[in-house]
Short mmCIF file of N, CA and C in Angstrom, two decimals:
data_model
loop_
_atom_site.label_atom_id
_atom_site.label_comp_id
_atom_site.label_asym_id
_atom_site.label_seq_id
_atom_site.Cartn_x
_atom_site.Cartn_y
_atom_site.Cartn_z
N GLN A 562 -26.35 23.68 36.37
CA GLN A 562 -25.46 24.94 36.16
C GLN A 562 -24.63 24.42 34.90
N VAL A 563 -24.67 25.29 34.06
CA VAL A 563 -23.87 25.16 32.79
C VAL A 563 -22.32 25.97 33.03
N GLN A 564 -21.37 25.05 32.56
CA GLN A 564 -20.13 25.59 32.87
C GLN A 564 -19.14 25.41 31.62
N LEU A 565 -18.32 26.33 31.25
CA LEU A 565 -17.37 26.23 30.10
C LEU A 565 -15.97 26.26 30.66
N VAL A 566 -15.18 25.25 30.51
CA VAL A 566 -13.83 25.23 31.00
C VAL A 566 -12.75 25.22 29.91
N GLU A 567 -11.99 26.16 29.79
CA GLU A 567 -10.99 26.25 28.75
C GLU A 567 -9.57 25.58 29.18
N SER A 568 -8.88 25.12 28.23
CA SER A 568 -7.49 24.57 28.45
C SER A 568 -6.52 24.88 27.18
N GLY A 569 -5.37 24.69 27.35
CA GLY A 569 -4.35 24.69 26.31
C GLY A 569 -3.57 26.01 26.12
N GLY A 570 -3.92 27.03 26.89
CA GLY A 570 -3.01 28.29 26.66
C GLY A 570 -1.66 28.16 27.08
N GLY A 571 -0.87 29.14 26.73
CA GLY A 571 0.50 29.09 27.21
C GLY A 571 1.25 30.08 26.49
N LEU A 572 2.69 30.01 26.69
CA LEU A 572 3.68 30.93 25.90
C LEU A 572 4.28 30.18 24.69
N VAL A 573 4.21 30.85 23.52
CA VAL A 573 4.80 30.20 22.43
C VAL A 573 5.70 31.32 21.62
N GLN A 574 6.73 30.85 20.91
CA GLN A 574 7.43 31.79 19.97
C GLN A 574 6.61 32.05 18.81
N ALA A 575 6.84 33.23 18.15
CA ALA A 575 6.13 33.61 16.97
C ALA A 575 6.45 32.56 15.81
N GLY A 576 5.36 32.12 15.20
CA GLY A 576 5.33 31.12 14.15
C GLY A 576 5.13 29.74 14.81
N GLY A 577 5.05 29.59 16.03
CA GLY A 577 4.47 28.47 16.58
C GLY A 577 2.97 28.11 16.63
N SER A 578 2.64 27.15 17.28
CA SER A 578 1.33 26.63 17.16
C SER A 578 0.85 26.37 18.74
N LEU A 579 -0.31 26.52 18.93
CA LEU A 579 -1.19 26.16 20.16
C LEU A 579 -2.55 25.59 19.73
N ARG A 580 -2.94 24.72 20.60
CA ARG A 580 -4.48 24.30 20.46
C ARG A 580 -5.08 24.53 21.82
N LEU A 581 -6.16 25.20 21.66
CA LEU A 581 -7.11 25.62 22.77
C LEU A 581 -8.30 24.66 22.81
N SER A 582 -8.80 24.23 23.81
CA SER A 582 -9.87 23.27 24.09
C SER A 582 -10.87 23.98 25.17
N CYS A 583 -12.24 23.60 24.75
CA CYS A 583 -13.18 24.19 25.79
C CYS A 583 -14.27 22.98 25.79
N ALA A 584 -14.57 22.72 27.10
CA ALA A 584 -15.58 21.78 27.38
C ALA A 584 -16.85 22.33 28.07
N ALA A 585 -17.89 22.16 27.51
CA ALA A 585 -19.20 22.55 28.17
C ALA A 585 -19.71 21.47 28.88
N SER A 586 -20.15 21.65 30.20
CA SER A 586 -20.82 20.65 31.11
C SER A 586 -21.97 21.17 31.90
N GLY A 587 -22.75 20.25 32.40
CA GLY A 587 -23.94 20.75 33.01
C GLY A 587 -25.24 20.28 32.36
N SER A 588 -26.33 20.69 32.76
CA SER A 588 -27.59 20.22 32.30
C SER A 588 -27.93 20.98 30.98
N MET A 589 -27.68 20.53 29.88
CA MET A 589 -27.99 21.25 28.53
C MET A 589 -28.92 20.52 27.73
N PHE A 590 -29.94 21.20 27.11
CA PHE A 590 -30.82 20.60 26.20
C PHE A 590 -30.14 20.70 24.88
N SER A 591 -29.41 21.73 24.61
CA SER A 591 -28.94 21.85 23.19
C SER A 591 -27.84 22.97 23.10
N ILE A 592 -26.89 22.82 22.24
CA ILE A 592 -25.90 23.85 22.16
C ILE A 592 -26.00 24.33 20.65
N SER A 593 -26.13 25.64 20.49
CA SER A 593 -26.42 26.10 19.11
C SER A 593 -25.14 26.56 18.28
N SER A 594 -24.28 27.03 19.15
CA SER A 594 -22.86 27.29 18.78
C SER A 594 -22.00 27.53 19.74
N MET A 595 -20.63 27.28 19.49
CA MET A 595 -19.50 27.44 20.34
C MET A 595 -18.42 28.30 19.67
N GLY A 596 -17.72 29.13 20.46
CA GLY A 596 -16.73 29.82 19.79
C GLY A 596 -15.72 30.36 20.62
N TRP A 597 -14.79 31.09 20.07
CA TRP A 597 -13.67 31.88 20.85
C TRP A 597 -13.59 33.27 20.54
N TYR A 598 -13.29 34.10 21.54
CA TYR A 598 -13.26 35.39 21.60
C TYR A 598 -11.70 35.66 22.29
N ARG A 599 -11.25 36.77 22.07
CA ARG A 599 -10.01 37.19 22.75
C ARG A 599 -9.85 38.63 23.18
N GLN A 600 -9.26 39.08 24.23
CA GLN A 600 -9.08 40.42 24.61
C GLN A 600 -7.71 40.61 25.01
N ALA A 601 -7.12 41.59 24.24
CA ALA A 601 -5.71 41.94 24.53
C ALA A 601 -5.81 43.15 25.53
N PRO A 602 -4.61 43.32 26.30
CA PRO A 602 -4.67 44.52 27.16
C PRO A 602 -5.03 45.88 26.52
N GLY A 603 -6.01 46.57 27.08
CA GLY A 603 -6.35 47.79 26.55
C GLY A 603 -7.23 47.71 25.37
N LYS A 604 -7.72 46.59 24.96
CA LYS A 604 -8.56 46.62 23.79
C LYS A 604 -9.87 45.79 24.15
N GLN A 605 -10.85 45.97 23.35
CA GLN A 605 -12.04 45.29 23.40
C GLN A 605 -12.03 43.87 23.22
N ARG A 606 -12.91 43.05 23.71
CA ARG A 606 -13.09 41.63 23.41
C ARG A 606 -13.48 41.54 21.87
N GLU A 607 -12.87 40.72 21.10
CA GLU A 607 -13.29 40.50 19.83
C GLU A 607 -13.41 39.15 19.38
N LEU A 608 -14.25 38.86 18.50
CA LEU A 608 -14.40 37.43 17.88
C LEU A 608 -13.25 36.98 17.16
N VAL A 609 -12.92 35.81 17.62
CA VAL A 609 -11.82 35.03 16.78
C VAL A 609 -12.39 34.10 15.83
N ALA A 610 -13.32 33.11 16.27
CA ALA A 610 -13.85 32.14 15.42
C ALA A 610 -15.19 31.77 16.21
N VAL A 611 -16.16 31.12 15.30
CA VAL A 611 -17.23 30.60 15.88
C VAL A 611 -17.84 29.46 14.97
N ILE A 612 -18.44 28.44 15.59
CA ILE A 612 -18.95 27.24 14.78
C ILE A 612 -20.28 26.86 15.29
N THR A 613 -21.22 26.64 14.36
CA THR A 613 -22.40 26.25 14.83
C THR A 613 -22.59 24.82 14.99
N SER A 614 -23.66 24.15 15.59
CA SER A 614 -23.69 22.84 15.72
C SER A 614 -23.84 21.99 14.42
N GLY A 615 -24.22 22.80 13.42
CA GLY A 615 -24.35 22.29 12.00
C GLY A 615 -23.04 22.26 11.26
N GLY A 616 -22.07 22.87 11.76
CA GLY A 616 -20.65 22.89 11.29
C GLY A 616 -20.31 24.12 10.39
N SER A 617 -21.28 25.16 10.33
CA SER A 617 -20.94 26.31 9.72
C SER A 617 -19.93 27.20 10.63
N THR A 618 -18.96 27.94 10.03
CA THR A 618 -17.89 28.49 10.74
C THR A 618 -17.78 29.89 10.23
N ASN A 619 -17.22 30.83 11.10
CA ASN A 619 -16.94 32.19 10.79
C ASN A 619 -15.68 32.65 11.69
N CYS A 620 -14.79 33.33 10.90
CA CYS A 620 -13.57 33.78 11.84
C CYS A 620 -13.17 35.22 11.41
N ALA A 621 -12.34 35.65 12.37
CA ALA A 621 -11.93 37.14 12.08
C ALA A 621 -10.96 37.04 10.87
N ASP A 622 -10.83 38.06 10.11
CA ASP A 622 -10.03 38.21 8.89
C ASP A 622 -8.56 38.00 9.38
N SER A 623 -8.31 38.56 10.60
CA SER A 623 -6.80 38.51 11.19
C SER A 623 -6.30 37.09 11.42
N VAL A 624 -7.12 36.05 11.46
CA VAL A 624 -6.82 34.78 11.74
C VAL A 624 -7.01 33.78 10.58
N LYS A 625 -7.67 34.25 9.60
CA LYS A 625 -7.99 33.23 8.53
C LYS A 625 -6.78 32.70 7.94
N GLY A 626 -6.77 31.54 7.66
CA GLY A 626 -5.69 30.69 7.04
C GLY A 626 -4.69 30.42 8.16
N ARG A 627 -4.92 30.78 9.42
CA ARG A 627 -3.95 30.30 10.39
C ARG A 627 -4.60 29.54 11.54
N PHE A 628 -5.91 30.09 11.79
CA PHE A 628 -6.61 29.31 12.90
C PHE A 628 -7.72 28.55 12.40
N THR A 629 -7.97 27.37 12.97
CA THR A 629 -9.05 26.48 12.55
C THR A 629 -9.92 26.05 13.77
N ILE A 630 -11.25 26.16 13.68
CA ILE A 630 -12.18 25.97 14.79
C ILE A 630 -12.85 24.60 14.45
N SER A 631 -13.02 23.73 15.34
CA SER A 631 -13.79 22.60 15.21
C SER A 631 -14.63 22.22 16.56
N MET A 632 -15.63 21.60 16.35
CA MET A 632 -16.62 21.28 17.45
C MET A 632 -16.90 19.69 17.38
N ASP A 633 -17.00 19.19 18.56
CA ASP A 633 -17.30 17.76 18.72
C ASP A 633 -18.70 17.85 19.43
N ASN A 634 -19.86 17.58 18.64
CA ASN A 634 -21.21 17.63 19.27
C ASN A 634 -21.56 16.66 20.37
N ALA A 635 -20.83 15.48 20.12
CA ALA A 635 -21.04 14.44 21.02
C ALA A 635 -20.48 14.63 22.45
N LYS A 636 -19.22 15.36 22.40
CA LYS A 636 -18.63 15.63 23.56
C LYS A 636 -18.78 17.01 24.19
N ASN A 637 -19.48 17.84 23.37
CA ASN A 637 -19.87 19.25 23.74
C ASN A 637 -18.41 19.97 24.02
N THR A 638 -17.62 19.87 22.92
CA THR A 638 -16.20 20.54 23.10
C THR A 638 -16.01 21.24 21.82
N VAL A 639 -15.18 22.33 22.04
CA VAL A 639 -14.72 23.12 20.75
C VAL A 639 -13.23 23.45 20.97
N ASP A 640 -12.53 23.20 19.78
CA ASP A 640 -11.17 23.42 19.79
C ASP A 640 -10.81 24.55 18.82
N LEU A 641 -9.72 25.15 19.18
CA LEU A 641 -9.05 26.26 18.24
C LEU A 641 -7.70 25.83 17.97
N GLN A 642 -7.31 25.44 16.81
CA GLN A 642 -6.07 25.05 16.48
C GLN A 642 -5.44 26.46 15.86
N MET A 643 -4.44 26.92 16.51
CA MET A 643 -3.76 28.11 16.11
C MET A 643 -2.34 27.85 15.68
N ASN A 644 -2.21 28.23 14.37
CA ASN A 644 -0.86 27.97 13.69
C ASN A 644 -0.33 29.41 13.32
N SER A 645 0.96 29.24 12.88
CA SER A 645 1.68 30.64 12.51
C SER A 645 1.40 31.77 13.47
N LEU A 646 1.48 31.55 14.89
CA LEU A 646 1.05 32.59 15.74
C LEU A 646 2.09 33.83 15.69
N LYS A 647 1.49 34.97 15.86
CA LYS A 647 2.04 36.28 15.86
C LYS A 647 1.99 36.92 17.28
N PRO A 648 3.00 37.76 17.50
CA PRO A 648 2.86 38.46 18.77
C PRO A 648 1.56 39.33 18.92
N GLU A 649 0.90 39.52 17.79
CA GLU A 649 -0.38 40.35 18.04
C GLU A 649 -1.54 39.40 18.38
N ASP A 650 -1.36 38.13 18.34
CA ASP A 650 -2.45 37.12 18.72
C ASP A 650 -2.16 37.12 20.24
N THR A 651 -1.32 37.52 20.99
CA THR A 651 -1.33 37.61 22.48
C THR A 651 -2.60 38.29 23.04
N ALA A 652 -3.23 37.45 23.81
CA ALA A 652 -4.34 37.89 24.44
C ALA A 652 -4.99 36.83 25.51
N VAL A 653 -6.07 37.19 26.15
CA VAL A 653 -6.62 36.16 26.94
C VAL A 653 -7.81 35.58 25.98
N TYR A 654 -7.90 34.32 25.91
CA TYR A 654 -8.93 33.73 24.82
C TYR A 654 -9.94 33.14 25.79
N TYR A 655 -11.18 33.58 25.39
CA TYR A 655 -12.39 33.16 26.15
C TYR A 655 -13.19 32.27 25.27
N CYS A 656 -13.73 31.23 25.86
CA CYS A 656 -14.69 30.21 25.12
C CYS A 656 -15.97 30.88 25.44
N ASN A 657 -16.90 30.69 24.31
CA ASN A 657 -18.24 31.13 24.42
C ASN A 657 -19.10 30.17 23.74
N ALA A 658 -20.37 29.95 24.29
CA ALA A 658 -21.24 29.01 23.75
C ALA A 658 -22.81 29.53 23.86
N GLU A 659 -23.58 29.31 22.93
CA GLU A 659 -25.05 29.42 23.13
C GLU A 659 -25.68 28.31 23.36
N ILE A 660 -26.21 28.29 24.45
CA ILE A 660 -26.70 26.96 25.11
C ILE A 660 -28.25 27.03 25.61
N ARG A 661 -29.05 26.14 25.15
CA ARG A 661 -30.39 25.99 25.90
C ARG A 661 -30.27 24.99 27.05
N PRO A 662 -30.30 25.58 28.29
CA PRO A 662 -30.15 24.65 29.40
C PRO A 662 -31.55 23.77 29.45
N THR A 663 -31.36 22.57 29.96
CA THR A 663 -32.61 21.75 30.19
C THR A 663 -33.60 22.44 31.10
N GLY A 664 -34.82 22.44 30.52
CA GLY A 664 -35.93 22.99 31.33
C GLY A 664 -36.22 24.32 30.74
N SER A 665 -35.33 24.90 29.96
CA SER A 665 -35.48 26.32 29.39
C SER A 665 -36.02 26.37 28.19
N TRP A 666 -36.84 27.49 27.79
CA TRP A 666 -37.21 27.70 26.39
C TRP A 666 -36.22 28.43 25.83
N LEU A 667 -35.45 29.12 26.62
CA LEU A 667 -34.52 30.21 26.04
C LEU A 667 -33.11 29.74 25.95
N LYS A 668 -32.44 30.32 25.06
CA LYS A 668 -30.89 30.15 24.96
C LYS A 668 -30.22 31.26 25.61
N PHE A 669 -28.99 30.96 26.19
CA PHE A 669 -28.26 31.92 26.89
C PHE A 669 -26.75 31.81 26.36
N ALA A 670 -26.13 32.88 26.62
CA ALA A 670 -24.63 32.95 26.21
C ALA A 670 -23.90 32.69 27.37
N TYR A 671 -22.91 31.68 27.42
CA TYR A 671 -22.01 31.26 28.41
C TYR A 671 -20.77 31.53 28.23
N TRP A 672 -19.84 31.86 29.13
CA TRP A 672 -18.41 32.38 29.05
C TRP A 672 -17.61 31.47 29.90
N GLY A 673 -16.45 31.08 29.43
CA GLY A 673 -15.43 30.43 30.24
C GLY A 673 -14.66 31.71 31.00
N LEU A 674 -13.74 31.27 31.89
CA LEU A 674 -12.94 32.14 32.64
C LEU A 674 -11.76 32.76 31.77
N GLY A 675 -11.37 32.09 30.82
CA GLY A 675 -10.34 32.55 29.90
C GLY A 675 -9.11 31.98 30.00
N THR A 676 -8.19 31.72 29.01
CA THR A 676 -6.95 31.24 29.05
C THR A 676 -5.92 32.10 28.40
N GLN A 677 -4.71 32.28 29.04
CA GLN A 677 -3.68 33.29 28.48
C GLN A 677 -2.99 32.60 27.23
N VAL A 678 -2.91 33.34 26.25
CA VAL A 678 -1.94 32.98 25.09
C VAL A 678 -1.00 34.04 24.91
N THR A 679 0.24 33.82 25.08
CA THR A 679 1.41 34.82 24.88
C THR A 679 2.29 34.30 23.77
N VAL A 680 2.44 35.22 22.88
CA VAL A 680 3.27 34.94 21.59
C VAL A 680 4.51 35.80 21.80
N SER A 681 5.69 35.30 21.92
CA SER A 681 6.87 36.18 21.95
C SER A 681 7.57 36.31 20.54
N SER A 682 8.17 37.40 20.46
CA SER A 682 8.76 37.64 19.09
C SER A 682 10.23 37.19 19.11
#
């Protein structure tokens, strides 16, 4: 059973920083990519940033220059360093990973339960 567990959310003032971490555990053959999505109240879930096992990254225009994603292939973890936070960054942040479980020829998308990030003005 593959699981993603997030940590690091919380309350911060505008201009502050937070670091989110996500660890994948379970029986995994390979991880293709890991990333972060967010969902604000009344809005659709949106991509924040994603990184492949090869190190390629992509992120939303709204966070470019402020957020940095990194992945540790050996530990099966992905971090999101968030700087210069704005009130509009307030959302539940979800970890996502594309994983091929052990014994499977297929890859699946897995999700964490989410962690709340609140930025006060």
